[in-house]
mmCIF file of C-alpha atoms in Angstrom:
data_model
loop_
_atom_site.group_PDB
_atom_site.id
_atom_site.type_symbol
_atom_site.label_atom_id
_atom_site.label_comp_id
_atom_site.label_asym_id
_atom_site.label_seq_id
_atom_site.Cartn_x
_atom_site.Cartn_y
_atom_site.Cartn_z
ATOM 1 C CA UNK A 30 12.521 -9.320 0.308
ATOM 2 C CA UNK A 31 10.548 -12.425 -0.944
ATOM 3 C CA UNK A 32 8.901 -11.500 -4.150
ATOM 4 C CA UNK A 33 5.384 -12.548 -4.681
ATOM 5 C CA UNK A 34 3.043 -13.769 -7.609
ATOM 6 C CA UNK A 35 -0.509 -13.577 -7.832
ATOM 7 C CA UNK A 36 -2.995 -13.672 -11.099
ATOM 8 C CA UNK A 37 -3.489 -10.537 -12.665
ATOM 9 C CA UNK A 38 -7.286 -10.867 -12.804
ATOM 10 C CA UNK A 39 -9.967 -13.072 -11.429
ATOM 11 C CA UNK A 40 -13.656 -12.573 -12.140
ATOM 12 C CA UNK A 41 -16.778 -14.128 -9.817
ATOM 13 C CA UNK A 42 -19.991 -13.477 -9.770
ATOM 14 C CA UNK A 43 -21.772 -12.242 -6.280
ATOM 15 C CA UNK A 44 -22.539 -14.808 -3.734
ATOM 16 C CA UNK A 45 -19.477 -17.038 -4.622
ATOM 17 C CA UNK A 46 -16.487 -17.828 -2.783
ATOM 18 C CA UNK A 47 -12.975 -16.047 -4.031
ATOM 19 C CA UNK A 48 -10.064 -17.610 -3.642
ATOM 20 C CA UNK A 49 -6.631 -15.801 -4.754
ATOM 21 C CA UNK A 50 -3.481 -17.530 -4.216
ATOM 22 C CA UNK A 51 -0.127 -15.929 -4.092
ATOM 23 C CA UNK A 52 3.053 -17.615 -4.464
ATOM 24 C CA UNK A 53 6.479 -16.521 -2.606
ATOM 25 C CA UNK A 54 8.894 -19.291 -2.945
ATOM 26 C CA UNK A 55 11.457 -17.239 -0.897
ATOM 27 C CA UNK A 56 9.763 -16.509 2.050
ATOM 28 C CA UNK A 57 12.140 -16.393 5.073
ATOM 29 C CA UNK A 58 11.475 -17.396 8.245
ATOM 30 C CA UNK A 59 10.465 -14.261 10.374
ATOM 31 C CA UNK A 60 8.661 -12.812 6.958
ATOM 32 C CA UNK A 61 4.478 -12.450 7.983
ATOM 33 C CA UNK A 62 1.733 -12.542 5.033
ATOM 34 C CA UNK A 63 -0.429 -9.742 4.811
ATOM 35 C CA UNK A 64 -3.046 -9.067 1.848
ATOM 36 C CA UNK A 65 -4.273 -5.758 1.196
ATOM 37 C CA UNK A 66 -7.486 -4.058 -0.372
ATOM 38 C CA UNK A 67 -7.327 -1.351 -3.004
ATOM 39 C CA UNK A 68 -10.585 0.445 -4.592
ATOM 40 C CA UNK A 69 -9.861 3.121 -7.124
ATOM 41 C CA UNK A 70 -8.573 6.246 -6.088
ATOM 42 C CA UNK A 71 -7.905 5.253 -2.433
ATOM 43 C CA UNK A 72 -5.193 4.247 -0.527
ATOM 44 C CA UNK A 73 -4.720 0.350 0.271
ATOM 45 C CA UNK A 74 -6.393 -0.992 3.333
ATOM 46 C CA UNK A 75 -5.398 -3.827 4.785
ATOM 47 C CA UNK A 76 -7.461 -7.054 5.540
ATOM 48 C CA UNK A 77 -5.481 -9.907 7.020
ATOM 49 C CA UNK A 78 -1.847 -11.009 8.102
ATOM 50 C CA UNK A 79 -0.723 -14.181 9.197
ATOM 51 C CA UNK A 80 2.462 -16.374 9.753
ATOM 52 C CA UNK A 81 1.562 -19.995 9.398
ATOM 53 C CA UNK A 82 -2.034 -22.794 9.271
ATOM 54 C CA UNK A 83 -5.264 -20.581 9.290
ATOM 55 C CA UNK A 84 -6.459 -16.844 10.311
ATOM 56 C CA UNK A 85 -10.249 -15.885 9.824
ATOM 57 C CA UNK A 86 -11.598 -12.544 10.372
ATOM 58 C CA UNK A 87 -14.776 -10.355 10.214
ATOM 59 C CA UNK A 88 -13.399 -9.915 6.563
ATOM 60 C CA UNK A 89 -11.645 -13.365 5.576
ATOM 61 C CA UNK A 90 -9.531 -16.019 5.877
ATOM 62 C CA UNK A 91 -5.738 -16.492 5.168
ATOM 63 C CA UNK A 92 -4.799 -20.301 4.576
ATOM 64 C CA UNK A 93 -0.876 -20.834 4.598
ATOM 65 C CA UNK A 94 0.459 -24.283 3.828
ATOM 66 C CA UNK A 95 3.149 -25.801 6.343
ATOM 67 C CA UNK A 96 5.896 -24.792 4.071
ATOM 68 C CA UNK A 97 4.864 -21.122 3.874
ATOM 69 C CA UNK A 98 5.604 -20.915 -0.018
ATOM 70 C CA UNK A 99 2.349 -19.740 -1.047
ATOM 71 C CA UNK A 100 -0.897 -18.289 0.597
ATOM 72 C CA UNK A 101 -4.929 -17.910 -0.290
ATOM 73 C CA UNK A 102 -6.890 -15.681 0.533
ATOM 74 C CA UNK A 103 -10.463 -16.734 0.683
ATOM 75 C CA UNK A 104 -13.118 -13.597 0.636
ATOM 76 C CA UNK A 105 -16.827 -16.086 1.817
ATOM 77 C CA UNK A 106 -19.558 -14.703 -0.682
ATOM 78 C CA UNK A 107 -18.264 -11.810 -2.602
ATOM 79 C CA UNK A 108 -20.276 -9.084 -3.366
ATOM 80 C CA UNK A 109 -20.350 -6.225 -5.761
ATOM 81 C CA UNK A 110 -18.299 -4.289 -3.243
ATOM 82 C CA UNK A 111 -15.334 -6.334 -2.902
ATOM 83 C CA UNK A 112 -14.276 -5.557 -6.415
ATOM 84 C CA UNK A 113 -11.115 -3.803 -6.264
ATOM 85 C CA UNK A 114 -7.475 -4.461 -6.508
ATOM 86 C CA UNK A 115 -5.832 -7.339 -3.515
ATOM 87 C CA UNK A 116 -1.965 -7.330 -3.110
ATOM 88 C CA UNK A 117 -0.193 -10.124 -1.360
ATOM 89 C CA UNK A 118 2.952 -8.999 0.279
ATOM 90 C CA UNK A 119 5.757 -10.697 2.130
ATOM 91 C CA UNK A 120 7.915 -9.789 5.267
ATOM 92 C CA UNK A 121 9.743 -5.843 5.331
ATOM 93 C CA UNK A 122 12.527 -5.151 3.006
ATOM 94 C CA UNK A 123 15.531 -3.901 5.332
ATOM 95 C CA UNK A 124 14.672 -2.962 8.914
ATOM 96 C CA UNK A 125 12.483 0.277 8.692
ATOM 97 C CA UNK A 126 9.065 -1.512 7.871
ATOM 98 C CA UNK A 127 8.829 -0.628 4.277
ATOM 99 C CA UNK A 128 6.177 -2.402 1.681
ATOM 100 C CA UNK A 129 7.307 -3.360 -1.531
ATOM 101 C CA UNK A 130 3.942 -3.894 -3.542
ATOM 102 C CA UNK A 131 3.869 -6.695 -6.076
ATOM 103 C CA UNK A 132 1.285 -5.987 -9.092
ATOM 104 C CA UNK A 133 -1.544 -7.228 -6.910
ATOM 105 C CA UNK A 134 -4.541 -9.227 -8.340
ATOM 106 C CA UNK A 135 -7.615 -7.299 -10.210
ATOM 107 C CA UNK A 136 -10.534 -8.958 -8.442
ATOM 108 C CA UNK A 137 -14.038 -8.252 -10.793
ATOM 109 C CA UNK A 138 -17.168 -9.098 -9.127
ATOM 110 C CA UNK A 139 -20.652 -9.512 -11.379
ATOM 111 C CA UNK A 140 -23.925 -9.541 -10.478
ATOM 112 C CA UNK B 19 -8.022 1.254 14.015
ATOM 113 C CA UNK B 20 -5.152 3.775 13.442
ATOM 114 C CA UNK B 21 -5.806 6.747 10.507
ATOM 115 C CA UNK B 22 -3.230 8.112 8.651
ATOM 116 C CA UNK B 23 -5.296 11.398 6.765
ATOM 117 C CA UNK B 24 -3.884 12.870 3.890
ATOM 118 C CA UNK B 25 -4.334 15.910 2.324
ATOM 119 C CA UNK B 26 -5.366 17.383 0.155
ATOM 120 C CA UNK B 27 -7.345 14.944 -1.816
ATOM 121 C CA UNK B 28 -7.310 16.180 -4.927
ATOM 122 C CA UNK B 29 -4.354 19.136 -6.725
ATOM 123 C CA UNK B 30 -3.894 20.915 -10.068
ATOM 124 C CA UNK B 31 -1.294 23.198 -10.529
ATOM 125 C CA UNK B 32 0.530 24.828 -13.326
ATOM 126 C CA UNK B 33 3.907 23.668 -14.911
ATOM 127 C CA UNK B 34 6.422 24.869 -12.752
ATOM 128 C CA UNK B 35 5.082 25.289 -9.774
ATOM 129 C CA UNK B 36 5.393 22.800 -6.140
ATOM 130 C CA UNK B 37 2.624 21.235 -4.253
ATOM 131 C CA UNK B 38 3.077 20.178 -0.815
ATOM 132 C CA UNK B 39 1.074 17.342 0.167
ATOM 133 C CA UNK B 40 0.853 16.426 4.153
ATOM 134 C CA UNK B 41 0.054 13.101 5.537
ATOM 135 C CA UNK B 42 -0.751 12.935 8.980
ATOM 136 C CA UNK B 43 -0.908 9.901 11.374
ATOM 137 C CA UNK B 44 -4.154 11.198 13.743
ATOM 138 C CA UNK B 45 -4.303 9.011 16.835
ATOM 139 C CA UNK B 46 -0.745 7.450 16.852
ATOM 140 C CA UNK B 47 2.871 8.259 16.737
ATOM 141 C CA UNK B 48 4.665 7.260 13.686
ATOM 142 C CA UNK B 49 8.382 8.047 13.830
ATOM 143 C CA UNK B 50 8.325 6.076 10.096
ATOM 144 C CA UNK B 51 5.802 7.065 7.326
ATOM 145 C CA UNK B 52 6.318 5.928 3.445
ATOM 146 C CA UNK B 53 5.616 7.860 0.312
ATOM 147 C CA UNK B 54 4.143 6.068 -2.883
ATOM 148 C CA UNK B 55 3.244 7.343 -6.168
ATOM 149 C CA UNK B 56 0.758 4.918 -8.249
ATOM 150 C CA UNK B 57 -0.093 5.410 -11.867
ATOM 151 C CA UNK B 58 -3.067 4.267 -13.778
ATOM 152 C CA UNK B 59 -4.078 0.550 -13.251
ATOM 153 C CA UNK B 60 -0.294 0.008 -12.226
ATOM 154 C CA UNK B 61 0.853 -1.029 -8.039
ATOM 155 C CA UNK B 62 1.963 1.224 -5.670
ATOM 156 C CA UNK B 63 5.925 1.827 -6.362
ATOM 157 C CA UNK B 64 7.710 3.272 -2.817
ATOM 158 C CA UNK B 65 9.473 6.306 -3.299
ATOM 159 C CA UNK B 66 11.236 7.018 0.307
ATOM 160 C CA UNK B 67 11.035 6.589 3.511
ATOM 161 C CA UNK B 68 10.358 9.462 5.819
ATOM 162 C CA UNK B 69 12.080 9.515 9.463
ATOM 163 C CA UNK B 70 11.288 11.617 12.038
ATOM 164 C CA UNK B 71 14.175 13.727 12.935
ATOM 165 C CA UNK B 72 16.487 12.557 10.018
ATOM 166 C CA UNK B 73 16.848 12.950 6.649
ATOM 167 C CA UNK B 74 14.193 11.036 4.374
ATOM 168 C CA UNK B 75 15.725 8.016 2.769
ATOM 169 C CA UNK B 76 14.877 7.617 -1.275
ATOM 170 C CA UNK B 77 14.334 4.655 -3.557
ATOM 171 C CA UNK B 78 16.684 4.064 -6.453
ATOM 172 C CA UNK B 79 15.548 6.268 -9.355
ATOM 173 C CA UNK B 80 13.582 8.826 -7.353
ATOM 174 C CA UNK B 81 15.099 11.998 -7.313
ATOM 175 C CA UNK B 82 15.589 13.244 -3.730
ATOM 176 C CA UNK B 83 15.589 17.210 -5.253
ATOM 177 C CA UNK B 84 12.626 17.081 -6.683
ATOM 178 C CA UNK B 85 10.524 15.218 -3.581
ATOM 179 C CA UNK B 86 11.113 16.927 -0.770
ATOM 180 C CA UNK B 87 10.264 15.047 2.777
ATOM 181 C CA UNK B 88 10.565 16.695 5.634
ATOM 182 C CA UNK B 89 9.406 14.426 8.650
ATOM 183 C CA UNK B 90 9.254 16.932 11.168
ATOM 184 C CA UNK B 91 7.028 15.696 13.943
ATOM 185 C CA UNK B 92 5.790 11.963 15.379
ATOM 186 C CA UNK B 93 2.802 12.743 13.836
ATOM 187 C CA UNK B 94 3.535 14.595 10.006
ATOM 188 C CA UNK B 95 5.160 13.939 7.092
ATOM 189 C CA UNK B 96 5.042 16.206 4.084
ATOM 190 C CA UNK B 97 5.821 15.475 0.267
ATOM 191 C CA UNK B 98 6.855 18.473 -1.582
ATOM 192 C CA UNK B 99 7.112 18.126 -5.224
ATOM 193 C CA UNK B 100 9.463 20.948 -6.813
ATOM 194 C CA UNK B 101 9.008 22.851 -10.064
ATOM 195 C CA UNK B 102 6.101 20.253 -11.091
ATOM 196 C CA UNK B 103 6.441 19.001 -14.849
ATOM 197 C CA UNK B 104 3.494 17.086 -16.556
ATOM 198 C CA UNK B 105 5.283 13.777 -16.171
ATOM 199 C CA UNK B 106 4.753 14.431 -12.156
ATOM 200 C CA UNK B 107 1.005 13.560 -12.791
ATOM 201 C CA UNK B 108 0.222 11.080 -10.680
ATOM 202 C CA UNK B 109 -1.391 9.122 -7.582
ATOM 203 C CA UNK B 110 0.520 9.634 -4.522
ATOM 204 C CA UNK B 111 -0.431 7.859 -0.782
ATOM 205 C CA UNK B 112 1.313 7.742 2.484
ATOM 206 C CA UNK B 113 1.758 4.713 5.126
ATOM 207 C CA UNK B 114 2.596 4.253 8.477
ATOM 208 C CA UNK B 115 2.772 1.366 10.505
ATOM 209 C CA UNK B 116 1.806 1.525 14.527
ATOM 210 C CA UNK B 117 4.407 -0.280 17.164
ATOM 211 C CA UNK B 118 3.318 -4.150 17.988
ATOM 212 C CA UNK B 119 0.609 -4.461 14.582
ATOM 213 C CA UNK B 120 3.018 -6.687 12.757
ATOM 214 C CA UNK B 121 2.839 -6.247 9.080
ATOM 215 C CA UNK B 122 0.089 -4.372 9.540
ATOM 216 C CA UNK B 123 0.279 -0.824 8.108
ATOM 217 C CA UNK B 124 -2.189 2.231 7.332
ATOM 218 C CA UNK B 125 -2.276 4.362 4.242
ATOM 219 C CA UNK B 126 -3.542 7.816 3.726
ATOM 220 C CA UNK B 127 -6.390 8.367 1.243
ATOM 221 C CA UNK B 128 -4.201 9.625 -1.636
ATOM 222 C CA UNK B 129 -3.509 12.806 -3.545
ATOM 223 C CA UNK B 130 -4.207 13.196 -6.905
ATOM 224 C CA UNK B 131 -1.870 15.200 -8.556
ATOM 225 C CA UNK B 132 -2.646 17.155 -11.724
ATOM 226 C CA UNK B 133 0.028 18.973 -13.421
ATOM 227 C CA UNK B 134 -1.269 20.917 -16.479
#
């Protein structure tokens, strides 16, 4: 399974644009990205997956560079809302689907 | 979208006791659901993998007597913590993923667990 890295913390302020970049040098070649959302107290919900260029959503958009090592996801004009907790993860460890979560990126929008 | 409902919400039981928490998949079959405990401002850490049919299949470290799965339908999977200790405290949330979505998988609400 391809681990990932991500910052611990970001902070924006409402309005902005929120980029969060996640590294995973090891990614293999049928591994999909997929970012997740996480308020307190709930169970993750996920916001976008992709495999290679561009995806865009009602939500946001998922830039992957040709050689797949890292990914950004870009939330357009953040607002008080969207703070919460966004994990990056990589492909399925062993062939029954499973999610290994990396220690995701604490996203703290201000007003 | 597909739900995956979880329940209960919110538990507090004494020392000792076991807590059975069900997670449900409500408009899709899921013949795979995952079980993840979370404490405070830490990730989600898997604990096993429930299979429908078969015996649940545990992570490294998690003690397969004291969670009980038992997958027993396409559409339920239920935790069952034994003789609950303190330490047992904690956040715990179900997945599933649906047929042909990719990487894209659906998680319960959670169950906060209380042990006093």
């Amino acid at each position: 399974l391809a681990k990932t890295t991500q910052p611990i913390s970001m902070d924006s302020y409402e309005g902005q644009e929120v980029n969060i970049t996640c590294s995973h040098n090891n990614i293999a070649t049928n591994d999909y990205i997929t970012w997740y959302q996480q308020f307190p107290s709930q169970g993750p919900r996920f916001i976008i997956q992709g495999y290679k260029t561009k995806v865009t959503n009602e939500v946001a958009s998922l830039f992957i560079p040709a050689d797949r090592k890292s990914s950004t996801l870009s939330l357009p004009r953040v607002s008080l809302s969207d703070t919460a907790v966004y994990y990056c993860l990589v492909g399925f460890s062993g062939n029954t689907g499973k999610l290994i979560f990396g220690q995701g990126t604490t996203l703290q929008v201000k007003p | 979208g597909a739900v995956v409902s979880q329940h209960p919400s919110r538990v507090i039981c004494k020392s000792g006791t076991s807590v059975k928490i069900e997670c449900r998949s409500l408009d899709f079959q899921a013949t795979t659901m995952f079980w993840y405990r979370q404490f405070p401002k830490k990730s989600l850490m898997l604990m096993a993998t429930s299979n429908e049919g078969s015996k649940a299949t545990y992570e490294q470290g998690v003690e397969k007597d004291k969670f009980l799965i038992n997958h027993a339908s396409l559409t339920l999977s239920t935790l069952t913590v034994t003789s609950a200790h303190p330490e047992d405290s904690s956040f715990y949330i179900c997945s599933a993923r649906v047929s042909g979505r990719g990487t894209e998988a659906f998680f319960g609400q959670g169950t906060r667990l209380t042990v006093v």
